[in-house]
Structure formats: structure tokens, C-alpha cells
XYZ file of N, CA, C and O in Angstrom:
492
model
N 5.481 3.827 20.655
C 5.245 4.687 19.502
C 4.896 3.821 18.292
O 5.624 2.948 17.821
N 3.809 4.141 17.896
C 2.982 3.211 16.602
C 4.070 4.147 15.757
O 4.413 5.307 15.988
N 4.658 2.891 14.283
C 4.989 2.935 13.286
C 4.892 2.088 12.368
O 4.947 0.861 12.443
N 4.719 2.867 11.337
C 4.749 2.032 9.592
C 5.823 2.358 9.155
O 6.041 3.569 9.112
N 6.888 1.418 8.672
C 8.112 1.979 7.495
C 7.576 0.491 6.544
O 7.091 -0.635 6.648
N 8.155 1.624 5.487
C 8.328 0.728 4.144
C 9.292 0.733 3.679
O 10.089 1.588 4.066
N 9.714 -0.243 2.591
C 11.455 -0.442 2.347
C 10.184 -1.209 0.872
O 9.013 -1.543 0.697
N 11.831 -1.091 0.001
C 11.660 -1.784 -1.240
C 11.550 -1.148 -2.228
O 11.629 -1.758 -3.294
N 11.287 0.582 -2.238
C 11.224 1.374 -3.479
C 12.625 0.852 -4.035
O 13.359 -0.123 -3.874
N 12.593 2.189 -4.875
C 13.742 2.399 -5.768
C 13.362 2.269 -7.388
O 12.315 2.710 -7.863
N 14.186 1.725 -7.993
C 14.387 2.372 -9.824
C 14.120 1.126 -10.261
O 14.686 0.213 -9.660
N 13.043 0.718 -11.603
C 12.631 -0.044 -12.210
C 12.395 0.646 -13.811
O 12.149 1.823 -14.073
N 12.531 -0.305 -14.593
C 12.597 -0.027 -15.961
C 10.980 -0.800 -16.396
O 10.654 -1.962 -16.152
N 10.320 0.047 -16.955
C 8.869 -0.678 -18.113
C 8.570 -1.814 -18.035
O 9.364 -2.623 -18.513
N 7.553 -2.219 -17.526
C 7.794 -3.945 -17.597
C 8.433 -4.580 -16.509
O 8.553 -5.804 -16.558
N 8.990 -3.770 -15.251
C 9.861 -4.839 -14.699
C 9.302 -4.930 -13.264
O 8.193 -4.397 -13.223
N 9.643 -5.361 -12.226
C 8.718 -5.520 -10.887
C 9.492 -4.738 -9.709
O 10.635 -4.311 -9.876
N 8.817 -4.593 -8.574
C 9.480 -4.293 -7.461
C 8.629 -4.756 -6.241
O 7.451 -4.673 -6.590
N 8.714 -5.181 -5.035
C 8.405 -5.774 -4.275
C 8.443 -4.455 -2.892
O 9.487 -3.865 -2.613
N 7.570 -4.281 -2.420
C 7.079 -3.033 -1.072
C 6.599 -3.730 -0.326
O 5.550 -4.325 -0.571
N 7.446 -3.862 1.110
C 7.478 -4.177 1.947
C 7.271 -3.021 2.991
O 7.932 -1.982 3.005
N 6.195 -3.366 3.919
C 5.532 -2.140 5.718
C 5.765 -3.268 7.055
O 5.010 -4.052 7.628
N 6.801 -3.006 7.169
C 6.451 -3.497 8.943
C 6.151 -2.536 9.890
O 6.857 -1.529 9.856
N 4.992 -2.613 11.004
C 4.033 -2.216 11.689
C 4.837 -2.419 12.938
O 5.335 -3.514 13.203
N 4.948 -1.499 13.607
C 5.675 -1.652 15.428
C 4.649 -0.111 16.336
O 3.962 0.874 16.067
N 5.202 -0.858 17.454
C 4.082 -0.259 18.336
C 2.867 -0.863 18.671
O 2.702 -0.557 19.852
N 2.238 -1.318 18.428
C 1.024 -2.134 18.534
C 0.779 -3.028 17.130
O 1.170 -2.836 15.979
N -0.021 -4.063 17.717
C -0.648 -5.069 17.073
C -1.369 -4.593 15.928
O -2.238 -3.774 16.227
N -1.248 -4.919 14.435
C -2.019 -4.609 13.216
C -3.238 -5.148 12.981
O -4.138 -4.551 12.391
N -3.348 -6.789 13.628
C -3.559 -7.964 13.141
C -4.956 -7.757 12.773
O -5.525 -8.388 11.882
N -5.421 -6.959 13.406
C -7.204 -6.862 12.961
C -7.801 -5.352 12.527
O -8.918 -4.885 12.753
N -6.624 -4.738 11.800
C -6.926 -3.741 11.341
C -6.587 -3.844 9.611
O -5.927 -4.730 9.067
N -7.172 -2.798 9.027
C -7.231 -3.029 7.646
C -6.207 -2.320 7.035
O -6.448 -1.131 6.827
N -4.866 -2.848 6.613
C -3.706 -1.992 6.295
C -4.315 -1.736 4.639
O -5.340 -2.184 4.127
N -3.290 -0.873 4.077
C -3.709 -0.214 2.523
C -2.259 0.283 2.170
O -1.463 0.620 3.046
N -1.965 0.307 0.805
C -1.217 1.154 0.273
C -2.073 2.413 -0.431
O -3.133 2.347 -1.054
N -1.199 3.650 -0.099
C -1.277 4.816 -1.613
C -0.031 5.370 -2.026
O 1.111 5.235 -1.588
N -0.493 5.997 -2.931
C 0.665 6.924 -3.864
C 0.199 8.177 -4.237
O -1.001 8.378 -4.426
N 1.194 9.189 -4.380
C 1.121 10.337 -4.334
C 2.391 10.689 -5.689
O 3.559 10.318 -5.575
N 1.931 11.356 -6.755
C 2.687 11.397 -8.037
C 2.998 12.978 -7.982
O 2.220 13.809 -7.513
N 4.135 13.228 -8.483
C 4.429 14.708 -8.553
C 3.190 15.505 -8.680
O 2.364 14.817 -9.280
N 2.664 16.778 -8.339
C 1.544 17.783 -8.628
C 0.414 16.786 -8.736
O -0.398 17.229 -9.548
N -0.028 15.439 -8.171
C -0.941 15.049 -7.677
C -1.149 14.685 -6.405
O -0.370 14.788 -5.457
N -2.616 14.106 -6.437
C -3.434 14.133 -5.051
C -2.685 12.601 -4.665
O -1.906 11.991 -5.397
N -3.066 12.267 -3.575
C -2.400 10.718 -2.760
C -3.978 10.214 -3.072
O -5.002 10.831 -2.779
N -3.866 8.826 -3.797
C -4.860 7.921 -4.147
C -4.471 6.874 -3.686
O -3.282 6.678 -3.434
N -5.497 5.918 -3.469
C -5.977 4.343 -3.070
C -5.457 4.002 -3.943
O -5.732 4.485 -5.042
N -4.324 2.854 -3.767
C -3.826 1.841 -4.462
C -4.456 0.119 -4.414
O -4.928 -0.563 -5.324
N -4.277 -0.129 -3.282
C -4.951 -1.564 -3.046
C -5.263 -1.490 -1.498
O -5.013 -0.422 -0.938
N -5.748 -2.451 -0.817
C -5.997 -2.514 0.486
C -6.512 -3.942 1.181
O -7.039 -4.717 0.382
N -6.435 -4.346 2.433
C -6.780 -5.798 2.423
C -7.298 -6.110 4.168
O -6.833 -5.722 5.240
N -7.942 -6.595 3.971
C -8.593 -6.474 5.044
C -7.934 -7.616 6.271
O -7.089 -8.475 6.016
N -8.553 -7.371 7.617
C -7.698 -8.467 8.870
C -7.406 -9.298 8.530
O -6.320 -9.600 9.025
N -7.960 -10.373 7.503
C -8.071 -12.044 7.473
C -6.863 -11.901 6.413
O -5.962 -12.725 6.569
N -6.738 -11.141 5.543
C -5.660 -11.272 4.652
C -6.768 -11.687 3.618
O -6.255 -11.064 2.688
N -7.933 -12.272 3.023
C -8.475 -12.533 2.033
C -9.172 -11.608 1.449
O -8.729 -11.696 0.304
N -9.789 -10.955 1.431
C -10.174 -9.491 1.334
C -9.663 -8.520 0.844
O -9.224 -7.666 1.615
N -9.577 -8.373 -0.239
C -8.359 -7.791 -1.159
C -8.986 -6.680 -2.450
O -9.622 -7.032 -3.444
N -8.675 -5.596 -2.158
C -9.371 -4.658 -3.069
C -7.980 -3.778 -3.812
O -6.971 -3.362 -3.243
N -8.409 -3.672 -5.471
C -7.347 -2.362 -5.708
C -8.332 -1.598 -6.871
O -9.449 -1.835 -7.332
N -7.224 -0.475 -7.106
C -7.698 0.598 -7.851
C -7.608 -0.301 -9.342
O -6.806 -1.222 -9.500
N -8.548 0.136 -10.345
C -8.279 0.082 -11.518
C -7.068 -0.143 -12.162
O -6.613 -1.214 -12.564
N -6.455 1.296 -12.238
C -5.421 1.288 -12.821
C -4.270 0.240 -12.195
O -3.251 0.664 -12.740
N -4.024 -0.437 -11.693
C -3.003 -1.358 -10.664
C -3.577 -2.504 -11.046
O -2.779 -3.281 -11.570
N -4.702 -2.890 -10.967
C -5.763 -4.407 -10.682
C -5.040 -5.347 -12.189
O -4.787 -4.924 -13.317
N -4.841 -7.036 -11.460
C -4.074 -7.633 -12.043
C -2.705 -7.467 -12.684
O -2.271 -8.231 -13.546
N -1.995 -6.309 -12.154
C -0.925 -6.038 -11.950
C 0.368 -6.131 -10.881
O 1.566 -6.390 -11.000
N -0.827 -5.658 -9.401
C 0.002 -5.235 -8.055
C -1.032 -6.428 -7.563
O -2.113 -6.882 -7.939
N 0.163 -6.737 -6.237
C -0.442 -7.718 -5.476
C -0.368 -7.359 -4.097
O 0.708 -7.031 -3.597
N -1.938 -7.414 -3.131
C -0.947 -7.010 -1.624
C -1.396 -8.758 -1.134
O -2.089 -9.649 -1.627
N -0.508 -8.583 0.165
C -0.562 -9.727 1.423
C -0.302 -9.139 2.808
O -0.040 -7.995 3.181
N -0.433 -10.086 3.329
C -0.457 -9.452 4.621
C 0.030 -10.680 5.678
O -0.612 -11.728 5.753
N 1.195 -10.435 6.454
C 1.737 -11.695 7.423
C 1.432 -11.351 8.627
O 2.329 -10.792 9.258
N 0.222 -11.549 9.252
C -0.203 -10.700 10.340
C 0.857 -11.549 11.233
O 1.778 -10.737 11.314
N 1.190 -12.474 11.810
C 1.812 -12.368 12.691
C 3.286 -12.023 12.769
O 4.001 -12.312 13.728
N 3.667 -11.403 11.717
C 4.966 -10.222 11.596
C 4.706 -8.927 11.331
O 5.472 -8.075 10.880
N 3.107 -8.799 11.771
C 2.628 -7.239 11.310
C 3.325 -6.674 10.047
O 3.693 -5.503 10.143
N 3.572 -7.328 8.855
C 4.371 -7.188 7.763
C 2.689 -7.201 6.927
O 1.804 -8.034 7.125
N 2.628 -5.832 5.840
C 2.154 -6.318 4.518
C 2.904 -5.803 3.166
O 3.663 -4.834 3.179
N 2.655 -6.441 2.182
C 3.370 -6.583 1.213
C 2.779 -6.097 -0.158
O 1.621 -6.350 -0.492
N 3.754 -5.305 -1.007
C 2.826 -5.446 -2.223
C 4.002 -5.418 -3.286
O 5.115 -4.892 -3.320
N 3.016 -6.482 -4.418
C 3.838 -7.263 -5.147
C 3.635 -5.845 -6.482
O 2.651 -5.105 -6.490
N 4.571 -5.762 -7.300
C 4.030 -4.680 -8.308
C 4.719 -5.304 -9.287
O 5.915 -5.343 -8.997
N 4.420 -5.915 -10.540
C 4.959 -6.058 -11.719
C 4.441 -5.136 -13.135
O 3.613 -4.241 -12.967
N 4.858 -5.354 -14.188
C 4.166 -5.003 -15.315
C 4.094 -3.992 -14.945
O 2.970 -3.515 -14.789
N 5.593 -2.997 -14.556
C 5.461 -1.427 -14.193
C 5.427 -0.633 -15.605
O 5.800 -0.830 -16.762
N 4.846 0.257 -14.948
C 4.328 1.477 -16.169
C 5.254 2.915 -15.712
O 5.542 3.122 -14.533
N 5.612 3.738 -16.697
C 5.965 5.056 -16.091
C 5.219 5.603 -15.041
O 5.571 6.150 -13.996
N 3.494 5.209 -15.788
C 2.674 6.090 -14.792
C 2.444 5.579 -13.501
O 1.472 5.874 -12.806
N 3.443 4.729 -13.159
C 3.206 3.837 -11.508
C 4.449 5.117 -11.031
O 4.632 5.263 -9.822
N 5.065 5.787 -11.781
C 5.919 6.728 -10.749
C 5.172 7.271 -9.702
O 4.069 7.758 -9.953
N 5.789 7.252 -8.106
C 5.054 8.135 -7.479
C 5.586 7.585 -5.677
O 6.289 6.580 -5.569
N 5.367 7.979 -5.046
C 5.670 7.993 -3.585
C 5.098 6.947 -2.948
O 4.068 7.441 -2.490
N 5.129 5.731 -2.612
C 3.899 4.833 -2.419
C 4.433 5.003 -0.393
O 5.457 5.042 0.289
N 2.393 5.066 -0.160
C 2.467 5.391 1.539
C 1.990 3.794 1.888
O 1.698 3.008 0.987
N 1.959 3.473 3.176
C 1.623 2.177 3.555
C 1.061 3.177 4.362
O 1.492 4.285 4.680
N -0.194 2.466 4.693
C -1.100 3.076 5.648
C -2.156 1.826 6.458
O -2.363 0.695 6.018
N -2.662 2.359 7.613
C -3.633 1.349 8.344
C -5.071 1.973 8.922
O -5.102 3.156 9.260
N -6.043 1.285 9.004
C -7.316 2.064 9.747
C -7.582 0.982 10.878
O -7.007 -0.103 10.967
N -8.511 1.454 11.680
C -9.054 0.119 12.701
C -10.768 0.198 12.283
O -11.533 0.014 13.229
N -11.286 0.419 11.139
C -12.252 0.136 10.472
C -11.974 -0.634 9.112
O -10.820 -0.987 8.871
N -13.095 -0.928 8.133
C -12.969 -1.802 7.295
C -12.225 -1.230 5.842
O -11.273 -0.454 5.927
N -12.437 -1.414 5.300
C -12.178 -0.846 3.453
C -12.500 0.674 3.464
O -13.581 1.036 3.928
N -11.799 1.394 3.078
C -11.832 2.934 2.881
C -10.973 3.234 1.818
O -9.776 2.952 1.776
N -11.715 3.897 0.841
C -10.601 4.666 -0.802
C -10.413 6.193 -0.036
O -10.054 7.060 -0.833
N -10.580 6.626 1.263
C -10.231 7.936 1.565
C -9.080 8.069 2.340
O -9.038 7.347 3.336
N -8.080 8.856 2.122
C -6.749 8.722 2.631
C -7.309 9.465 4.326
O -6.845 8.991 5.364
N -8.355 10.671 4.360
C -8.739 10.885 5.822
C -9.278 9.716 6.754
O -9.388 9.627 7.977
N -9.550 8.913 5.772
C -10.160 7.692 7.271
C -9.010 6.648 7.751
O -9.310 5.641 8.393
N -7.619 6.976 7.377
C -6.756 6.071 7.897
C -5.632 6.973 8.708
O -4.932 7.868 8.234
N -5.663 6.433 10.204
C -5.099 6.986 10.883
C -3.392 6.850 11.024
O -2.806 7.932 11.033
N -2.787 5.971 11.102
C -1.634 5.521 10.572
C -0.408 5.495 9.411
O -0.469 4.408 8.837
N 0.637 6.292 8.898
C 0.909 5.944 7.573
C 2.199 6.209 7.734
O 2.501 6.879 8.721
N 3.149 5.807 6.917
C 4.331 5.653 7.053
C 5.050 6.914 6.424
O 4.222 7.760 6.086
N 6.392 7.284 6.167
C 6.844 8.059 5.690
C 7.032 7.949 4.042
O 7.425 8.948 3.440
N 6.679 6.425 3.149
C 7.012 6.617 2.175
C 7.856 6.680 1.504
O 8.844 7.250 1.967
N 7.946 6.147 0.073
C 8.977 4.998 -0.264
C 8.539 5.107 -1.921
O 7.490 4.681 -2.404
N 9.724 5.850 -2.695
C 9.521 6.756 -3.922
C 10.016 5.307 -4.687
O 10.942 4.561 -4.367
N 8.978 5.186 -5.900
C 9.018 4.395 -6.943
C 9.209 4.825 -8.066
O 8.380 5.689 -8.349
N 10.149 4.561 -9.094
C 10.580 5.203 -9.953
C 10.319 4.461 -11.392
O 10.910 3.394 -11.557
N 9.468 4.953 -12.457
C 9.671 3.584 -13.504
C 9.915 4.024 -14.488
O 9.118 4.799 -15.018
N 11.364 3.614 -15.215
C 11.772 4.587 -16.619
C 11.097 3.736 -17.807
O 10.806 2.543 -17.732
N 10.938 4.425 -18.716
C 10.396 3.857 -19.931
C 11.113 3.524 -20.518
O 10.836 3.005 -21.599
């Protein structure tokens, strides 16, 4: 049984960091393109960052960019994302997700996603 869990949410204050961690079981990740999103109260689930097989290949949304960091330890099927310089408006549900195609900002082209892992950031 293919799974994504993530660990590492929880409660952060303005300014401060939190670290989101996905380990991948069931099959091999290593050459597929994992991604984070988030999903904010009475909004849609958006593209956060995403990174491709090699781990160098590294794309994020606007609002996040030079803020959040992902990685990827393919041989612990582990990827990671670094989030500092939190904002209120980073509140929101963050999904770890995977495709076996390249870069996609559409949450339908990734087949894989975890249950999700609520980030909280007080002002």
C-alpha cells in the first residue's frame, strides 16, 4: 500500500520557522516528482513548491519563494520543506503529494497525497 505521511505541522508565531517532513512507503519515489500544497480555510488547495527526481530542480509559488525550502533524500524516500519567515497567511493544511511525470501547479495531475498536516501561524 503506497503512502505519504507528513509530520512537523503544528503552532508557530510571525516570523518563526517550522520544518515538514513526507516519508513515502510502498514503493520507490526516487524518480518521481514529489510537491507540497496547502489548502486554507474556504480556499482552493494550491501549489506550494515542488522538486523534481534529481533533487535539483526546484520550483515554488510566489508567495513562499525565498522563504520555504524543499529537499528531497531519495534514498529515504523522505522530502522536506524548510518554512521560515512565517506569515499568518501561511495558515493552512499543507498536503505532500507525488506524480510519476515532471513539474505540475495542478493538484489533478498528482496521483499520490498524504493526509495532511495543519500549520498554524499567529501574528
Amino acid at each position: 500500500q503506497v503512502q505519504l505521511v507528513e509530520s512537523g505541522g503544528g503552532l508557530a508565531q510571525a516570523g518563526g520557522s517550522l520544518r515538514l517532513s513526507c516519508a513515502a512507503s510502498g514503493r520507490t519515489f526516487s524518480s518521481y516528482y514529489m510537491g507540497w500544497f496547502r489548502q486554507a480555510p474556504g480556499k482552493e488547495r494550491e501549489f506550494v513548491t515542488g522538486v523534481n527526481w534529481s533533487g535539483f530542480d526546484k520550483t515554488y509559488s510566489d508567495s513562499v519563494k525565498g522563504r520555504f525550502s524543499i529537499a528531497r533524500d531519495r534514498g529515504k524516500n523522505t522530502v522536506f520543506l524548510q518554512m521560515n519567515s512565517l506569515k499568518p497567511e501561511d495558515t493552512a493544511v499543507y498536503y505532500c503529494t507525488a506524480r510519476s511525470g515532471g513539474r505540475s501547479y495542478f493538484m489533478e495531475d498528482y496521483g499520490y497525497w498524504g493526509q495532511g498536516t495543519q500549520v498554524t501561524v499567529s501574528s
